[in-house]
Coordinates of C-alpha atoms in Angstrom, one line a residue:
M11 CA -94.0 11.3 -47.5
R12 CA -95.5 11.3 -50.9
S13 CA -96.1 14.9 -51.4
I14 CA -95.0 18.1 -49.4
L15 CA -96.1 22.3 -50.3
L16 CA -93.5 24.3 -48.8
V17 CA -95.4 28.1 -48.3
E18 CA -92.9 30.3 -47.8
D19 CA -92.8 34.1 -49.3
E20 CA -88.4 34.1 -49.6
K21 CA -86.6 33.0 -52.5
M22 CA -84.3 31.8 -51.2
I23 CA -85.1 30.3 -47.6
R24 CA -87.7 28.0 -49.9
Y25 CA -84.8 26.9 -52.0
G26 CA -82.4 26.9 -49.1
I27 CA -85.6 24.4 -47.5
Y28 CA -85.8 22.2 -51.0
V29 CA -82.1 21.7 -50.4
M30 CA -82.0 20.8 -46.8
L31 CA -85.5 18.5 -48.2
E32 CA -83.2 16.7 -51.1
N33 CA -80.0 16.6 -48.7
S34 CA -81.6 14.9 -45.6
G35 CA -82.5 11.7 -47.6
V36 CA -86.4 11.7 -46.7
P37 CA -88.2 10.0 -49.0
Y38 CA -91.1 11.6 -50.8
K39 CA -92.5 12.0 -54.2
K40 CA -92.7 15.9 -55.1
I41 CA -92.5 19.1 -53.6
T42 CA -95.0 22.1 -54.9
E43 CA -94.4 25.7 -54.0
C44 CA -96.2 28.8 -52.5
R45 CA -95.7 32.0 -51.9
N46 CA -98.0 32.0 -49.6
G47 CA -100.9 30.8 -47.6
K48 CA -103.4 32.1 -50.0
E49 CA -102.1 30.4 -52.7
A50 CA -101.5 27.0 -50.9
V51 CA -105.5 27.2 -50.0
E52 CA -105.5 27.2 -54.3
C53 CA -103.3 24.6 -54.5
L54 CA -105.0 22.4 -50.9
K55 CA -108.4 22.8 -53.0
K56 CA -107.0 21.0 -56.2
E57 CA -105.1 18.0 -54.4
N58 CA -104.5 16.3 -51.2
Y59 CA -100.8 16.9 -49.5
D60 CA -99.3 14.9 -47.5
L61 CA -97.3 17.1 -45.5
V62 CA -97.3 21.1 -45.4
L63 CA -94.1 22.5 -44.1
T64 CA -95.1 26.3 -43.9
D65 CA -93.5 29.8 -42.6
I66 CA -95.1 30.9 -39.7
K67 CA -95.4 34.5 -40.8
M68 CA -96.0 35.8 -43.9
P69 CA -97.6 39.3 -45.0
I70 CA -100.2 37.3 -47.2
M71 CA -101.6 34.2 -44.8
G72 CA -99.0 33.2 -42.6
G73 CA -98.7 29.6 -41.1
L74 CA -101.0 29.6 -38.7
E75 CA -103.6 31.3 -40.6
L76 CA -103.4 28.8 -43.2
A77 CA -103.4 26.1 -40.2
E78 CA -107.0 26.8 -39.2
W79 CA -108.3 27.0 -42.8
I80 CA -107.0 23.4 -43.3
E81 CA -109.0 22.4 -40.1
N82 CA -112.5 24.3 -41.0
N83 CA -112.2 23.5 -44.7
M84 CA -110.7 20.2 -45.0
E85 CA -112.2 16.6 -44.3
Q86 CA -110.3 15.2 -41.4
E87 CA -109.2 12.2 -43.3
K88 CA -108.1 14.6 -46.0
Q89 CA -106.5 16.7 -44.1
P90 CA -102.8 16.9 -44.1
M91 CA -99.4 17.4 -41.4
I92 CA -98.2 20.9 -40.7
I93 CA -95.1 21.5 -39.7
A94 CA -94.3 25.3 -39.4
I95 CA -91.2 26.9 -38.7
S96 CA -90.8 30.3 -37.2
G97 CA -88.3 32.4 -36.5
Y98 CA -86.5 33.0 -32.7
A99 CA -88.5 36.0 -32.2
E100 CA -92.3 34.7 -33.4
F101 CA -91.4 31.3 -31.8
E102 CA -93.2 32.2 -28.6
Y103 CA -96.1 33.8 -29.7
A104 CA -96.5 31.1 -32.4
R105 CA -96.3 28.5 -29.7
G106 CA -98.4 30.3 -27.8
M107 CA -100.9 30.5 -30.6
M108 CA -101.1 26.6 -31.4
Q109 CA -103.5 24.7 -29.2
H110 CA -105.8 27.7 -31.3
H111 CA -105.3 25.6 -34.7
A112 CA -104.1 22.5 -36.5
L113 CA -100.8 23.0 -36.1
N114 CA -98.6 19.1 -35.3
Y115 CA -95.6 21.1 -35.6
L116 CA -93.7 24.3 -34.0
L117 CA -89.7 24.2 -34.7
K118 CA -87.4 27.2 -33.8
P119 CA -85.3 27.1 -37.7
V120 CA -83.1 23.9 -38.1
D121 CA -80.4 22.7 -39.9
R122 CA -81.1 20.3 -42.5
E123 CA -80.5 16.8 -39.5
E124 CA -82.7 18.6 -37.1
L125 CA -85.4 19.1 -40.0
A126 CA -84.5 15.3 -41.4
K127 CA -85.1 13.7 -37.8
V128 CA -88.2 14.7 -37.5
L129 CA -89.4 14.2 -41.4
W130 CA -88.4 10.4 -40.5
N131 CA -89.8 10.6 -37.1
A132 CA -92.9 12.5 -37.9
E133 CA -95.0 10.5 -39.9
K134 CA -94.4 7.4 -38.0
I135 CA -95.7 8.6 -34.6
F136 CA -99.2 10.0 -36.1
K137 CA -99.9 7.5 -38.0
E138 CA -99.1 5.1 -34.4
K139 CA -100.1 7.5 -31.7
G140 CA -102.6 9.7 -33.2
N141 CA -100.5 12.5 -31.0
A142 CA -96.6 13.1 -30.0
N143 CA -95.5 14.3 -26.5
E144 CA -92.0 15.3 -26.4
D145 CA -89.8 12.1 -25.5
D146 CA -90.5 11.5 -28.9
F147 CA -87.7 13.6 -30.0
D148 CA -84.2 13.8 -28.9
N149 CA -84.1 17.8 -30.6
E150 CA -84.6 20.4 -27.7
N151 CA -85.3 23.0 -30.5
A152 CA -88.8 21.2 -31.3
S153 CA -91.7 22.5 -29.6
L154 CA -94.7 20.0 -30.0
T155 CA -98.7 20.4 -29.2
L156 CA -99.1 17.5 -26.2
T157 CA -102.8 17.1 -27.4
S158 CA -103.6 15.6 -30.7
R159 CA -106.2 17.4 -32.6
H160 CA -108.3 14.7 -32.1
K161 CA -108.3 14.8 -28.6
M162 CA -108.6 18.6 -28.8
E163 CA -112.0 17.9 -30.2
T164 CA -113.1 15.9 -28.2
A165 CA -112.4 17.8 -25.0
L166 CA -114.2 20.9 -26.3
E167 CA -116.4 19.0 -26.9
Y168 CA -116.5 17.8 -23.4
I169 CA -117.0 21.2 -22.1
R170 CA -119.5 22.3 -24.4
K171 CA -122.1 19.4 -23.4
N172 CA -120.7 19.2 -18.9
Y173 CA -120.3 23.1 -18.7
G174 CA -122.3 24.8 -21.3
K175 CA -125.6 25.0 -19.5
T176 CA -123.9 25.9 -16.4
I177 CA -122.2 28.8 -18.4
D178 CA -125.6 30.0 -19.3
M179 CA -127.1 29.6 -15.6
A180 CA -124.7 32.3 -14.7
E181 CA -124.6 34.6 -17.5
D182 CA -128.7 34.3 -18.7
R183 CA -130.4 36.4 -16.0
D184 CA -133.8 34.8 -16.8
L185 CA -132.3 31.7 -15.6
F186 CA -129.7 33.2 -12.9
N187 CA -132.8 35.1 -11.5
E188 CA -134.7 31.5 -11.5
M189 CA -132.5 29.4 -9.8
M190 CA -131.9 32.6 -7.3
E191 CA -135.3 31.9 -6.7
K192 CA -135.7 28.5 -6.8
L193 CA -132.5 28.3 -3.8
E194 CA -134.4 31.6 -1.9
I195 CA -132.1 33.7 -2.1
P196 CA -132.6 38.0 -2.7
M197 CA -130.6 39.2 -5.4
P198 CA -131.4 43.1 -7.0
E199 CA -134.3 43.2 -9.4
S200 CA -132.7 43.2 -12.8
G201 CA -133.5 42.6 -16.8
M202 CA -132.5 42.0 -20.3
A203 CA -132.9 44.3 -23.0
V204 CA -132.0 44.0 -26.9
T205 CA -133.7 47.3 -27.7
I206 CA -134.1 50.9 -26.6
D207 CA -137.3 50.2 -25.3
D208 CA -136.8 47.4 -23.9
A209 CA -134.2 49.0 -21.4
L210 CA -136.6 52.1 -20.8
E211 CA -139.2 49.5 -19.7
I212 CA -137.1 48.0 -17.5
A213 CA -135.6 51.2 -16.1
Q214 CA -138.9 52.3 -14.9
R215 CA -139.8 49.0 -13.0
I216 CA -136.8 48.7 -10.9
G217 CA -135.6 52.6 -11.0
Y218 CA -132.6 54.1 -11.3
P219 CA -129.3 54.0 -11.0
L220 CA -129.5 50.9 -12.6
M221 CA -125.9 48.9 -13.4
V222 CA -125.6 47.6 -16.9
R223 CA -123.4 45.6 -18.8
P224 CA -123.6 43.2 -21.9
S225 CA -123.5 39.8 -21.2
Y226 CA -121.1 37.1 -21.3
V227 CA -118.2 39.1 -20.4
L228 CA -114.6 39.3 -18.2
G229 CA -113.9 42.1 -16.4
G230 CA -116.4 44.4 -16.0
R231 CA -115.8 45.4 -20.1
G232 CA -118.6 47.6 -21.4
M233 CA -120.3 48.1 -17.7
E234 CA -121.7 51.0 -16.8
V235 CA -123.9 52.6 -13.9
V236 CA -126.6 55.0 -14.8
Y237 CA -128.4 57.3 -14.0
D238 CA -131.4 58.2 -16.3
D239 CA -132.9 58.0 -19.4
D240 CA -130.3 60.0 -21.5
S241 CA -127.7 58.0 -20.2
L242 CA -129.6 54.8 -20.4
K243 CA -129.8 55.7 -24.3
Q244 CA -126.5 56.5 -24.7
Y245 CA -125.4 53.1 -23.6
M246 CA -128.1 51.1 -25.5
A247 CA -126.8 53.0 -29.2
A248 CA -123.3 52.5 -28.0
A249 CA -123.5 49.1 -27.2
V250 CA -122.1 46.3 -30.0
G251 CA -123.5 43.2 -30.7
V252 CA -126.7 42.5 -28.9
T253 CA -128.8 40.0 -29.6
P254 CA -130.9 38.2 -28.4
D255 CA -128.6 35.1 -27.1
R256 CA -126.3 38.4 -26.2
P257 CA -128.4 40.9 -24.3
I258 CA -127.8 43.3 -22.3
L259 CA -127.7 42.9 -18.4
I260 CA -129.9 45.3 -17.0
D261 CA -129.3 45.4 -13.0
R262 CA -130.9 47.7 -9.9
F263 CA -127.6 49.6 -8.3
L264 CA -127.4 48.9 -4.7
N265 CA -126.4 52.4 -3.5
D266 CA -123.6 52.4 -0.3
A267 CA -123.7 48.6 -1.0
M268 CA -120.3 46.9 0.2
E269 CA -118.9 44.6 -1.2
C270 CA -117.7 41.7 -1.2
E271 CA -116.5 37.5 -2.7
A272 CA -115.9 34.5 -1.6
D273 CA -113.8 31.7 -3.5
A274 CA -115.0 28.0 -3.5
I275 CA -114.1 24.5 -3.9
S276 CA -116.8 22.0 -5.2
D277 CA -116.7 18.5 -6.2
G278 CA -120.6 19.1 -7.0
E279 CA -121.6 17.7 -3.8
N280 CA -119.3 19.1 -1.3
V281 CA -118.5 22.6 -1.2
F282 CA -115.8 24.5 1.0
V283 CA -115.5 28.1 1.3
P284 CA -112.0 29.0 2.7
A285 CA -112.8 32.4 3.8
V286 CA -115.0 36.1 2.6
M287 CA -113.2 38.9 1.0
E288 CA -114.3 41.7 2.2
H289 CA -114.0 44.8 -0.4
I290 CA -112.3 48.6 1.2
E291 CA -114.3 50.7 -1.7
L292 CA -117.9 50.7 -2.1
A293 CA -120.3 49.1 -4.7
G294 CA -119.7 50.4 -7.8
I295 CA -116.3 49.4 -8.3
H296 CA -115.1 46.6 -10.4
S297 CA -113.4 43.9 -7.8
G298 CA -110.2 44.2 -9.8
D299 CA -110.0 47.1 -8.6
S300 CA -111.0 47.3 -5.2
A301 CA -109.1 46.9 -2.2
C302 CA -110.1 43.9 -0.4
I303 CA -109.6 42.5 3.2
L304 CA -109.3 38.4 3.8
P305 CA -110.5 37.2 6.0
S306 CA -113.1 39.8 6.3
K307 CA -113.0 42.5 9.3
H308 CA -116.3 44.5 8.4
I309 CA -118.9 42.4 8.3
P310 CA -120.8 41.2 11.0
V311 CA -121.1 37.2 11.6
R312 CA -124.2 36.2 10.9
H313 CA -123.4 38.0 7.3
V314 CA -120.0 35.7 6.6
Q315 CA -122.0 32.4 7.5
T316 CA -124.7 33.3 5.1
I317 CA -122.4 34.2 1.7
K318 CA -120.7 30.7 3.0
E319 CA -124.1 28.8 2.8
Y320 CA -125.4 30.9 -0.5
T321 CA -122.3 30.1 -2.1
K322 CA -122.5 26.2 -1.4
K323 CA -126.5 25.8 -2.4
I324 CA -125.2 27.8 -5.9
A325 CA -122.0 25.3 -6.1
K326 CA -124.6 22.4 -6.3
E327 CA -127.1 23.8 -7.8
M328 CA -125.5 24.7 -10.6
N329 CA -122.7 21.0 -10.8
V330 CA -119.9 23.1 -10.3
R331 CA -116.4 21.1 -9.9
G332 CA -113.3 22.7 -10.1
L333 CA -113.5 26.8 -8.5
M334 CA -115.6 29.3 -8.5
N335 CA -116.2 32.3 -7.1
M336 CA -119.1 34.6 -5.9
Q337 CA -119.9 38.2 -5.9
Y338 CA -122.5 39.7 -3.2
A339 CA -123.4 43.3 -2.3
I340 CA -124.5 43.7 1.6
A341 CA -127.1 46.9 1.5
D342 CA -130.0 47.4 4.8
D343 CA -128.9 44.5 6.8
K344 CA -129.6 41.8 3.8
V345 CA -127.1 39.8 2.2
Y346 CA -127.4 40.0 -2.7
V347 CA -125.8 37.7 -4.8
L348 CA -124.8 39.9 -7.4
E349 CA -123.1 37.2 -9.8
A350 CA -121.7 33.9 -10.0
N351 CA -118.5 33.0 -11.9
P352 CA -118.4 29.3 -12.3
R353 CA -114.6 29.4 -13.1
A354 CA -111.5 30.4 -11.6
S355 CA -110.7 34.0 -10.3
R356 CA -107.9 36.3 -9.9
T357 CA -107.9 36.1 -6.2
V358 CA -107.3 32.5 -6.2
P359 CA -103.6 32.6 -5.3
L360 CA -104.4 35.2 -2.2
V361 CA -107.1 33.3 -0.8
S362 CA -104.5 30.5 -1.3
K363 CA -101.2 32.3 0.5
V364 CA -103.5 33.7 3.4
C365 CA -106.0 30.5 4.2
N366 CA -102.8 28.2 3.7
I367 CA -104.6 25.8 1.0
N368 CA -103.6 25.6 -2.3
M369 CA -106.6 25.7 -3.7
V370 CA -105.4 25.0 -7.3
K371 CA -104.3 21.7 -6.7
L372 CA -107.1 20.3 -5.2
A373 CA -109.5 21.6 -7.4
T374 CA -107.0 19.8 -10.5
D375 CA -107.7 16.7 -8.2
I376 CA -111.8 17.1 -8.5
V377 CA -111.4 18.3 -12.2
T378 CA -109.3 14.7 -13.0
R379 CA -110.8 11.9 -10.6
E380 CA -112.4 10.0 -13.3
L381 CA -108.9 9.7 -14.6
T382 CA -107.3 9.7 -11.4
G383 CA -110.0 7.1 -9.4
R384 CA -108.7 9.3 -5.9
P385 CA -111.6 10.2 -3.9
S386 CA -112.9 14.2 -3.8
P387 CA -110.5 16.4 -1.0
V388 CA -113.6 19.1 -0.7
K389 CA -115.1 16.4 2.3
D390 CA -111.9 16.8 4.4
L391 CA -111.8 21.1 4.4
K392 CA -112.3 22.2 7.5
D393 CA -112.6 25.9 8.4
R394 CA -109.7 27.5 10.2
K395 CA -108.8 30.3 12.5
I396 CA -106.6 32.7 10.7
P397 CA -104.8 34.8 13.2
H398 CA -103.4 37.1 10.6
I399 CA -105.1 39.7 8.2
G400 CA -104.0 39.3 4.1
V401 CA -104.3 43.0 2.4
K402 CA -105.1 42.7 -1.5
Q403 CA -104.4 45.9 -3.2
A404 CA -104.8 46.3 -7.2
V405 CA -102.3 48.0 -9.3
F406 CA -102.7 50.5 -12.2
P407 CA -101.1 51.8 -15.2
F408 CA -102.4 55.3 -15.2
N409 CA -98.4 56.7 -14.6
M410 CA -97.9 55.5 -18.3
F411 CA -101.2 57.0 -19.5
P412 CA -100.8 60.7 -17.7
E413 CA -104.1 61.7 -20.3
V414 CA -106.2 59.6 -18.5
D415 CA -108.6 60.5 -15.6
P416 CA -107.4 57.5 -13.0
I417 CA -111.4 57.5 -11.7
L418 CA -112.5 54.2 -11.2
G419 CA -115.8 52.5 -11.7
P420 CA -117.7 49.2 -12.4
E421 CA -115.3 49.3 -15.3
M422 CA -112.1 46.8 -14.3
R423 CA -108.7 49.1 -15.2
S424 CA -105.9 47.5 -12.8
T425 CA -103.1 45.4 -14.7
G426 CA -102.0 43.7 -11.5
E427 CA -102.4 43.9 -7.5
V428 CA -100.1 42.3 -4.5
L429 CA -100.8 41.4 -1.6
G430 CA -100.3 42.8 2.1
L431 CA -99.9 40.2 4.9
A432 CA -99.5 41.3 8.8
N433 CA -101.3 40.5 12.4
S434 CA -103.5 43.8 11.9
Y435 CA -105.5 45.4 9.8
G436 CA -103.6 48.8 9.3
A437 CA -99.8 47.1 9.4
A438 CA -101.9 44.8 5.9
I439 CA -103.0 47.9 4.6
F440 CA -99.4 49.8 4.8
K441 CA -97.7 47.1 3.1
A442 CA -100.4 46.6 0.7
E443 CA -99.8 50.2 -0.7
E444 CA -96.2 50.4 -0.6
A445 CA -96.0 47.0 -2.7
T446 CA -97.7 49.4 -5.1
Q447 CA -95.0 51.7 -5.0
T448 CA -97.7 54.0 -3.0
K449 CA -95.6 54.9 0.2
L450 CA -98.5 56.3 2.1
P451 CA -96.8 59.5 4.8
T452 CA -97.4 59.5 8.0
S453 CA -97.2 63.2 8.6
G454 CA -97.6 66.3 6.1
R455 CA -100.7 68.6 4.6
V456 CA -103.3 66.3 3.4
L457 CA -105.7 68.3 0.8
I458 CA -109.0 67.1 1.1
S459 CA -111.6 68.1 -1.6
V460 CA -115.2 65.9 -2.1
S461 CA -118.5 65.6 -4.0
D462 CA -121.4 67.2 -2.1
R463 CA -122.7 63.1 -3.0
D464 CA -119.3 62.4 0.3
K465 CA -120.2 65.7 2.5
K466 CA -121.7 63.6 4.7
D467 CA -118.3 61.7 5.9
V468 CA -116.2 64.3 5.2
V469 CA -116.4 65.5 8.6
A470 CA -115.1 62.1 10.5
L471 CA -112.7 61.1 7.7
A472 CA -110.9 65.0 8.4
R473 CA -111.3 64.4 11.9
K474 CA -108.8 60.8 11.2
Y475 CA -106.6 63.0 9.5
Y476 CA -106.3 65.5 11.9
D477 CA -106.2 63.2 14.8
A478 CA -103.5 61.4 12.6
G479 CA -100.9 65.1 12.6
F480 CA -101.9 66.1 9.1
E481 CA -102.9 69.9 8.0
I482 CA -105.9 69.8 6.5
V483 CA -106.3 71.4 2.9
A484 CA -108.9 72.2 1.7
T485 CA -111.7 73.4 -1.1
G486 CA -114.8 76.1 -1.3
K487 CA -118.1 73.9 0.6
T488 CA -115.2 71.0 1.7
F489 CA -113.7 73.3 3.4
E490 CA -116.0 75.4 5.0
L491 CA -117.7 72.0 6.2
I492 CA -115.1 70.9 7.7
N493 CA -114.0 74.3 9.6
S494 CA -117.7 74.8 10.4
N495 CA -116.5 71.6 12.5
N496 CA -113.9 72.7 14.6
I497 CA -111.1 71.3 12.3
P498 CA -108.3 73.6 11.4
A499 CA -108.3 73.4 8.0
I500 CA -106.3 75.9 5.6
K501 CA -108.5 77.3 2.3
I502 CA -107.1 76.3 -1.1
K503 CA -108.6 77.2 -4.8
K504 CA -109.6 75.7 -7.3
I505 CA -107.7 76.1 -10.6
K506 CA -110.6 78.6 -12.2
E507 CA -110.5 80.6 -9.0
G508 CA -107.2 82.2 -9.7
R509 CA -103.9 81.8 -8.7
P510 CA -101.9 80.5 -6.5
N511 CA -103.9 77.1 -6.8
I512 CA -104.3 73.1 -6.2
A513 CA -101.9 72.7 -9.2
D514 CA -99.6 74.8 -8.5
A515 CA -99.4 73.4 -4.6
L516 CA -99.0 69.4 -6.2
T517 CA -96.5 71.2 -8.8
N518 CA -94.9 72.9 -5.8
G519 CA -94.6 69.4 -3.3
E520 CA -96.9 72.0 -0.7
L521 CA -98.8 68.2 -0.3
D522 CA -98.1 65.1 0.9
M523 CA -101.1 63.1 -0.2
V524 CA -104.9 63.6 -2.3
I525 CA -108.2 62.9 -1.7
N526 CA -110.8 64.0 -4.5
T527 CA -114.0 62.1 -5.2
P528 CA -115.3 64.1 -7.9
H529 CA -119.3 62.8 -9.0
G530 CA -121.4 63.7 -12.0
K531 CA -120.1 64.4 -15.4
E532 CA -118.9 68.1 -14.8
S533 CA -117.4 67.9 -11.3
A534 CA -115.6 64.8 -12.6
H535 CA -114.5 66.8 -15.8
D536 CA -113.6 69.6 -13.5
D537 CA -111.3 68.0 -11.0
S538 CA -109.3 65.8 -13.3
Y539 CA -106.3 67.7 -13.8
I540 CA -106.0 67.2 -9.5
R541 CA -105.8 63.2 -10.1
K542 CA -103.5 63.9 -13.2
T543 CA -100.5 66.0 -11.3
A544 CA -101.4 63.7 -8.0
I545 CA -99.9 61.2 -10.6
K546 CA -97.3 63.2 -12.5
M547 CA -95.9 64.2 -9.4
K548 CA -95.8 60.9 -7.8
I549 CA -98.2 62.0 -4.5
P550 CA -100.5 59.2 -3.0
Y551 CA -104.1 59.8 -3.9
M552 CA -107.7 58.5 -3.1
T553 CA -110.6 58.9 -5.0
N554 CA -112.6 57.1 -2.4
I555 CA -114.0 57.7 1.1
A556 CA -113.4 54.6 1.9
A557 CA -110.1 54.2 0.2
A558 CA -109.1 57.4 2.5
N559 CA -110.6 55.7 5.8
A560 CA -108.6 52.3 4.9
A561 CA -105.6 54.8 4.0
V562 CA -105.3 56.8 7.7
E563 CA -106.0 53.5 9.5
G564 CA -102.3 52.1 7.6
I565 CA -100.7 55.5 8.2
L566 CA -102.0 55.3 12.0
E567 CA -100.2 51.8 12.9
A568 CA -97.1 53.1 11.0
E569 CA -96.9 56.0 12.6
I570 CA -97.5 54.2 16.0
H571 CA -96.0 51.2 15.8
G572 CA -92.8 52.3 13.1
T573 CA -91.3 49.4 11.4
H574 CA -92.7 46.0 10.9
E575 CA -90.8 42.8 11.5
V576 CA -90.7 40.9 8.6
K577 CA -91.8 37.1 8.7
S578 CA -92.3 34.5 6.2
L579 CA -95.4 32.8 4.3
Q580 CA -94.8 29.7 6.7
E581 CA -94.2 31.5 9.7
Y582 CA -97.8 33.2 9.0
H583 CA -98.9 29.3 8.1
K584 CA -98.2 28.2 11.5
A585 CA -99.9 30.7 13.5
I586 CA -103.6 28.9 11.7
K587 CA -105.2 27.3 13.9
D588 CA -107.9 24.0 12.9

């Protein structure tokens, strides 16, 4: 070590580290002290240093920011080695950030012997090997980046070179449309807009309703369904960061369509789809928020085969090597592709458990084939008969945010998910709901209050709950419709109609379940207290007809067959047949 730049804002700690360096016996020419990263930058502009020893966090430009500045502003051959020391509370945070910066080592608070050991070994190892691993240090407190800056840069360049085009093909609607036309795969009419005039022109061509979203986002961020010009203008006016390279994507929204998805494993030539997942909620609710059935139960076999064929064609065309997720919608007896995601999806662990296939391991084998020389495992994978049913249910944080209306839409709101496994659809639903800490009632009173759009389905829904042994409580027009179809019901007032009303009944524990489907801004605002109060009182609630229909299946299963036998995952897997 010839020269060291010591960056620390507290004088006593600077002095302590200085003494450590003095007493450690590590050879060095000089130490320059700085109180923060900003001062360190000025020093680095004036002269070169062999080592920067920095505190990971400081009020003005901490170690991570300093490491980033060094990486972005100094020639690689002039960049110093960087060792960051963190407090115990900051260690895990800093370690998680290391991959984004040029840090060579990250240490917890160390004594002089540990610091000396790292300083003595660091220069030698990096000069000889260019990178380090944990075997190079007998120091359990040291956490080292396992990839050198050079290897990290090489990996990023490899990704840009080989997969940048694939990502663009998925996100650029013009490129995606061209690919679908080439493969003769139908998709909803769509377009890309940068300005309000662009968007209105597309809307006039396609027609409302429309699904609009930014490009290159995850989790349905910023995605909305718009129904008229005014809503579209508001969306475009509020959109941030829209450029010709990052336009707003506009698709025709498929009303009352069944959504489904497929996870696939591809090696670029061979593609395998373990199963097709059927969303319980209809199109318009983000896939991460929708409950889904795995394998599908209600999708016709011909459509399942079509989905698998489309997925294989798209994966090959995009040269996907690893995992891939496809989103589809079935409308008017036709399968439409909604989007392709050339990456792993949150559903991969669920598919792996239900189908007894380790998708992550297989994908890793594919990605590392060039290094290992192993053959692709995909060509040996075959469809299997799965006798059980898995139901994925989303977990929401609404109980932590009492003023947030728990309405689901195209923007993802869930923070987790659970899996219910059983030999029947109803039992799997009941288990999944119970796993989310929402135990469905098997008797009592159910409130039904639905929007005009859902009136056509409410009679059949009410009859299911009546046949399951529930008392039906309903509001206004919903009550009149149910009662006129010879289903006994009790009328209840909304909060604006006087007392006793829905809020009173919920607060007094007189309702055991709530089915409330709002539609339109006025109705959604008017009915939000129903859903908020249900959450507050921990009463199971459903905000769409599809979820309510699924729930009654689970309720009937529990009511008729009672408690289900507990089986291990391995026992379910033994029943899968080739």
